[in-house]
mmCIF file of C-alpha atoms and ligand atoms in Angstrom:
data_model
loop_
_atom_site.group_PDB
_atom_site.id
_atom_site.type_symbol
_atom_site.label_atom_id
_atom_site.label_comp_id
_atom_site.label_asym_id
_atom_site.label_seq_id
_atom_site.Cartn_x
_atom_site.Cartn_y
_atom_site.Cartn_z
ATOM 1 C CA MET A 67 12.475 -15.740 -18.524
ATOM 2 C CA ASP A 68 9.625 -13.316 -20.879
ATOM 3 C CA VAL A 69 10.396 -9.968 -18.931
ATOM 4 C CA ALA A 70 7.039 -8.477 -20.079
ATOM 5 C CA SER A 71 4.407 -10.447 -18.293
ATOM 6 C CA THR A 72 6.629 -10.230 -15.343
ATOM 7 C CA SER A 73 6.712 -6.416 -15.447
ATOM 8 C CA PRO A 74 3.642 -4.529 -13.342
ATOM 9 C CA THR A 75 1.138 -3.247 -15.593
ATOM 10 C CA HIS A 76 0.996 0.151 -13.639
ATOM 11 C CA PRO A 77 4.424 1.082 -13.169
ATOM 12 C CA LEU A 78 5.329 3.520 -10.220
ATOM 13 C CA PRO A 79 5.941 6.496 -12.287
ATOM 14 C CA PRO A 80 8.917 8.276 -11.943
ATOM 15 C CA LEU A 81 9.443 11.586 -9.903
ATOM 16 C CA PRO A 82 9.865 14.545 -12.716
ATOM 17 C CA TYR A 83 13.054 15.644 -10.095
ATOM 18 C CA ALA A 84 15.140 14.376 -7.177
ATOM 19 C CA GLN A 85 14.256 13.598 -3.656
ATOM 20 C CA ASP A 86 15.876 16.692 -2.491
ATOM 21 C CA ALA A 87 14.736 18.848 -5.239
ATOM 22 C CA LEU A 88 11.635 20.813 -2.992
ATOM 23 C CA GLU A 89 13.647 21.513 -0.457
ATOM 24 C CA PRO A 90 13.626 23.110 2.147
ATOM 25 C CA VAL A 91 9.315 23.336 2.356
ATOM 26 C CA ILE A 92 9.481 18.877 1.333
ATOM 27 C CA SER A 93 12.801 18.005 2.687
ATOM 28 C CA ARG A 94 13.788 14.527 1.479
ATOM 29 C CA ARG A 95 13.580 12.378 3.897
ATOM 30 C CA THR A 96 9.949 13.419 3.339
ATOM 31 C CA VAL A 97 9.184 13.011 -0.112
ATOM 32 C CA GLU A 98 11.284 8.852 0.492
ATOM 33 C CA PHE A 99 8.535 8.188 2.415
ATOM 34 C CA HIS A 100 5.402 9.670 0.222
ATOM 35 C CA TYR A 101 7.110 8.325 -3.312
ATOM 36 C CA SER A 102 9.066 5.222 -2.875
ATOM 37 C CA ARG A 103 6.425 4.074 0.147
ATOM 38 C CA HIS A 104 3.454 5.767 0.273
ATOM 39 C CA HIS A 105 2.377 6.244 -3.586
ATOM 40 C CA ARG A 106 4.166 3.023 -3.928
ATOM 41 C CA GLY A 107 2.281 0.758 -1.864
ATOM 42 C CA TYR A 108 -0.224 2.218 -3.723
ATOM 43 C CA VAL A 109 0.730 1.185 -6.735
ATOM 44 C CA ASP A 110 2.078 -2.421 -5.543
ATOM 45 C CA THR A 111 -1.826 -2.741 -4.126
ATOM 46 C CA LEU A 112 -3.060 -1.900 -7.238
ATOM 47 C CA ASN A 113 -1.314 -3.644 -9.744
ATOM 48 C CA LYS A 114 -2.311 -7.257 -7.070
ATOM 49 C CA LEU A 115 -5.663 -6.198 -7.369
ATOM 50 C CA ILE A 116 -5.848 -6.486 -10.886
ATOM 51 C CA ALA A 117 -3.742 -9.621 -11.647
ATOM 52 C CA GLY A 118 -5.817 -11.768 -13.853
ATOM 53 C CA THR A 119 -8.642 -9.513 -13.822
ATOM 54 C CA SER A 120 -10.812 -7.760 -16.836
ATOM 55 C CA LEU A 121 -8.521 -4.639 -15.070
ATOM 56 C CA ALA A 122 -4.763 -5.850 -15.695
ATOM 57 C CA HIS A 123 -4.764 -3.578 -18.940
ATOM 58 C CA ALA A 124 -7.277 -1.099 -18.627
ATOM 59 C CA SER A 125 -5.772 2.241 -17.744
ATOM 60 C CA LEU A 126 -5.161 3.481 -13.946
ATOM 61 C CA GLU A 127 -8.037 6.166 -15.455
ATOM 62 C CA GLU A 128 -10.680 2.880 -16.338
ATOM 63 C CA ILE A 129 -9.940 1.465 -13.487
ATOM 64 C CA VAL A 130 -11.264 5.137 -11.356
ATOM 65 C CA LEU A 131 -14.864 5.480 -13.560
ATOM 66 C CA HIS A 132 -14.880 1.004 -13.189
ATOM 67 C CA ALA A 133 -14.137 0.988 -9.351
ATOM 68 C CA THR A 134 -16.887 3.463 -9.061
ATOM 69 C CA ARG A 135 -20.085 2.135 -10.599
ATOM 70 C CA ALA A 136 -22.107 -0.339 -9.419
ATOM 71 C CA PRO A 137 -21.021 -2.610 -7.153
ATOM 72 C CA ARG A 138 -18.977 -0.196 -5.794
ATOM 73 C CA GLN A 139 -14.943 -1.139 -4.757
ATOM 74 C CA ASP A 140 -13.449 0.443 -2.616
ATOM 75 C CA THR A 141 -10.262 -1.046 -1.852
ATOM 76 C CA LEU A 142 -10.057 -0.646 -5.541
ATOM 77 C CA PHE A 143 -11.062 2.645 -5.907
ATOM 78 C CA ASN A 144 -9.234 3.643 -3.216
ATOM 79 C CA ASN A 145 -5.388 2.925 -4.466
ATOM 80 C CA ALA A 146 -5.792 3.357 -7.994
ATOM 81 C CA ALA A 147 -6.742 6.851 -7.371
ATOM 82 C CA GLN A 148 -4.371 7.615 -4.767
ATOM 83 C CA ALA A 149 -1.990 6.552 -7.530
ATOM 84 C CA TRP A 150 -3.722 8.634 -9.872
ATOM 85 C CA ASN A 151 -3.512 11.915 -7.431
ATOM 86 C CA HIS A 152 -0.282 10.785 -6.573
ATOM 87 C CA ALA A 153 1.451 10.694 -10.266
ATOM 88 C CA PHE A 154 -0.589 14.064 -10.505
ATOM 89 C CA TYR A 155 0.575 15.680 -7.384
ATOM 90 C CA TRP A 156 4.197 14.899 -7.751
ATOM 91 C CA ARG A 157 4.061 17.144 -11.725
ATOM 92 C CA SER A 158 1.598 20.058 -9.568
ATOM 93 C CA LEU A 159 5.007 20.648 -7.713
ATOM 94 C CA ARG A 160 8.705 21.353 -9.653
ATOM 95 C CA PRO A 161 11.804 23.480 -7.661
ATOM 96 C CA ASP A 162 11.931 26.845 -8.120
ATOM 97 C CA GLY A 163 7.815 26.995 -8.935
ATOM 98 C CA GLY A 164 5.563 29.183 -7.411
ATOM 99 C CA GLY A 165 4.847 33.111 -8.379
ATOM 100 C CA ILE A 166 3.266 34.172 -11.173
ATOM 101 C CA PRO A 167 0.464 31.254 -13.846
ATOM 102 C CA PRO A 168 1.952 32.356 -17.436
ATOM 103 C CA ALA A 169 -0.896 34.909 -18.496
ATOM 104 C CA ALA A 170 -3.449 33.537 -20.037
ATOM 105 C CA LEU A 171 -4.264 31.180 -16.684
ATOM 106 C CA LEU A 172 -3.946 34.346 -14.358
ATOM 107 C CA GLN A 173 -5.812 36.204 -16.276
ATOM 108 C CA GLN A 174 -8.524 33.740 -16.453
ATOM 109 C CA LEU A 175 -7.576 32.760 -12.547
ATOM 110 C CA GLU A 176 -8.473 36.535 -12.320
ATOM 111 C CA THR A 177 -11.571 36.357 -14.234
ATOM 112 C CA ASP A 178 -12.721 33.718 -12.271
ATOM 113 C CA PHE A 179 -11.326 34.660 -8.509
ATOM 114 C CA GLY A 180 -11.584 38.023 -8.261
ATOM 115 C CA GLY A 181 -7.361 38.359 -8.003
ATOM 116 C CA PHE A 182 -4.817 36.394 -8.373
ATOM 117 C CA ASP A 183 -4.493 36.501 -4.458
ATOM 118 C CA ARG A 184 -8.158 35.515 -4.182
ATOM 119 C CA PHE A 185 -7.395 32.290 -5.825
ATOM 120 C CA LYS A 186 -4.365 31.610 -3.777
ATOM 121 C CA GLN A 187 -6.365 32.506 -0.312
ATOM 122 C CA ALA A 188 -9.453 30.445 -1.566
ATOM 123 C CA LEU A 189 -6.592 27.587 -2.792
ATOM 124 C CA ALA A 190 -4.873 27.526 0.706
ATOM 125 C CA ALA A 191 -8.552 27.950 2.851
ATOM 126 C CA ALA A 192 -9.425 24.371 1.200
ATOM 127 C CA ALA A 193 -6.002 23.231 2.040
ATOM 128 C CA VAL A 194 -6.017 23.909 5.417
ATOM 129 C CA GLY A 195 -9.375 23.284 6.137
ATOM 130 C CA ARG A 196 -9.841 20.322 4.734
ATOM 131 C CA PHE A 197 -10.734 18.208 7.678
ATOM 132 C CA GLY A 198 -8.516 14.907 8.060
ATOM 133 C CA SER A 199 -6.964 13.207 5.523
ATOM 134 C CA GLY A 200 -7.769 14.245 1.812
ATOM 135 C CA TRP A 201 -6.721 16.768 -1.443
ATOM 136 C CA ALA A 202 -7.117 20.587 -1.965
ATOM 137 C CA TRP A 203 -7.437 21.164 -6.546
ATOM 138 C CA LEU A 204 -7.331 23.887 -9.002
ATOM 139 C CA VAL A 205 -9.696 22.010 -11.589
ATOM 140 C CA LEU A 206 -11.851 23.482 -14.840
ATOM 141 C CA GLU A 207 -15.564 22.263 -14.350
ATOM 142 C CA GLY A 208 -18.183 24.721 -16.742
ATOM 143 C CA GLY A 209 -15.719 26.832 -18.498
ATOM 144 C CA LYS A 210 -15.090 27.773 -14.808
ATOM 145 C CA LEU A 211 -11.794 27.220 -13.074
ATOM 146 C CA LYS A 212 -12.786 26.345 -9.501
ATOM 147 C CA VAL A 213 -10.609 25.733 -6.240
ATOM 148 C CA VAL A 214 -12.482 21.903 -4.226
ATOM 149 C CA GLN A 215 -11.304 19.887 -1.950
ATOM 150 C CA THR A 216 -11.938 16.114 -2.301
ATOM 151 C CA SER A 217 -11.819 13.399 1.101
ATOM 152 C CA ASN A 218 -9.004 10.476 1.414
ATOM 153 C CA ALA A 219 -8.564 9.607 -2.173
ATOM 154 C CA ASP A 220 -10.996 11.349 -3.557
ATOM 155 C CA THR A 221 -10.272 12.285 -7.188
ATOM 156 C CA PRO A 222 -11.684 15.019 -8.855
ATOM 157 C CA ILE A 223 -11.627 12.905 -12.385
ATOM 158 C CA VAL A 224 -14.909 10.831 -11.160
ATOM 159 C CA HIS A 225 -16.885 14.417 -10.703
ATOM 160 C CA ASN A 226 -16.476 15.771 -14.366
ATOM 161 C CA GLN A 227 -14.156 17.957 -13.024
ATOM 162 C CA THR A 228 -10.470 18.644 -15.503
ATOM 163 C CA PRO A 229 -7.369 18.885 -12.815
ATOM 164 C CA LEU A 230 -5.387 21.980 -13.150
ATOM 165 C CA LEU A 231 -3.072 21.422 -10.062
ATOM 166 C CA THR A 232 -3.329 19.869 -6.789
ATOM 167 C CA ILE A 233 -1.910 19.934 -2.773
ATOM 168 C CA ASP A 234 -1.663 16.289 -0.499
ATOM 169 C CA VAL A 235 -2.751 17.469 2.657
ATOM 170 C CA TRP A 236 -2.723 14.259 4.073
ATOM 171 C CA GLU A 237 -0.321 13.837 7.482
ATOM 172 C CA HIS A 238 2.329 11.966 5.921
ATOM 173 C CA ALA A 239 3.067 14.636 3.018
ATOM 174 C CA TYR A 240 3.864 17.452 5.280
ATOM 175 C CA TYR A 241 4.083 15.492 9.215
ATOM 176 C CA LEU A 242 7.747 15.505 9.327
ATOM 177 C CA ASP A 243 9.216 18.655 8.116
ATOM 178 C CA HIS A 244 6.128 21.016 9.341
ATOM 179 C CA GLN A 245 4.044 18.982 12.657
ATOM 180 C CA ASN A 246 0.703 20.050 13.084
ATOM 181 C CA ARG A 247 1.651 23.287 11.830
ATOM 182 C CA ARG A 248 -0.421 22.282 7.827
ATOM 183 C CA ALA A 249 -0.532 26.282 6.923
ATOM 184 C CA ASP A 250 2.382 27.001 6.634
ATOM 185 C CA TYR A 251 3.436 23.604 4.274
ATOM 186 C CA VAL A 252 -0.352 24.989 2.260
ATOM 187 C CA ARG A 253 1.479 28.595 2.471
ATOM 188 C CA GLU A 254 5.152 27.344 0.943
ATOM 189 C CA VAL A 255 3.474 24.975 -1.545
ATOM 190 C CA ILE A 256 1.708 27.292 -3.055
ATOM 191 C CA ASP A 257 4.199 30.392 -3.322
ATOM 192 C CA ARG A 258 7.180 28.688 -3.929
ATOM 193 C CA LEU A 259 6.322 24.717 -5.677
ATOM 194 C CA LEU A 260 3.518 25.242 -7.762
ATOM 195 C CA ASN A 261 4.506 23.961 -11.085
ATOM 196 C CA TRP A 262 2.161 26.993 -13.068
ATOM 197 C CA GLU A 263 3.224 25.478 -16.239
ATOM 198 C CA PHE A 264 2.038 21.929 -15.345
ATOM 199 C CA ALA A 265 -1.386 23.728 -14.488
ATOM 200 C CA MET A 266 -1.147 25.580 -18.242
ATOM 201 C CA ALA A 267 -0.542 22.044 -19.928
ATOM 202 C CA ASN A 268 -3.381 21.083 -18.305
ATOM 203 C CA LEU A 269 -6.114 24.064 -19.339
ATOM 204 C CA GLU A 270 -4.674 23.135 -23.181
ATOM 205 C CA ARG A 271 -5.623 20.007 -22.897
ATOM 206 C CA ARG A 272 -8.774 19.796 -21.404
ATOM 207 C CA PRO A 273 -11.828 18.188 -23.892
HETATM 208 FE FE1 FE2 B 189 0.250 11.095 -0.302
#
């Protein structure tokens, strides 16, 4: 049996830490559902959608961009973008995260937002204020750091923005732990889990 031919084109990326590593902010149970069911579901559906098509060997980024071109393919976009967004989300968090970013990033945040606390307030406001399902992001656009929201599966990579960090604000990201208190989840994620080294690496890798 040819193992390679039966492997999914896009495997579910491994979690970068144990499922209980984000406790007490995000419980093991939430990570288990979010990663093993939601994230895996997007990846599995994506692989079914592209099997046997011209996209079977395309990168995830190429598929996301392809799906936005006419004729727009909403189901393909939603699953590919959510696969991309979730892989990025897990890496945006880390146990014992939060705190102060590396100096170069801190300086740019202070310049572009008028202070680190003002940046944190802007990110929290975007995350809490996103009506319904979506994401809050720190992105680089035109050489400036910005906070943006996206709705449902939408992603900055189709808007000429370079994402540095994201917070998932779909209810499945926090409801088991914080019920309707999205603001509590967001504040704790910002203060205790954001992976500033990942953000710095994304800033240094920008095109
Ligand atoms: Fe999610």
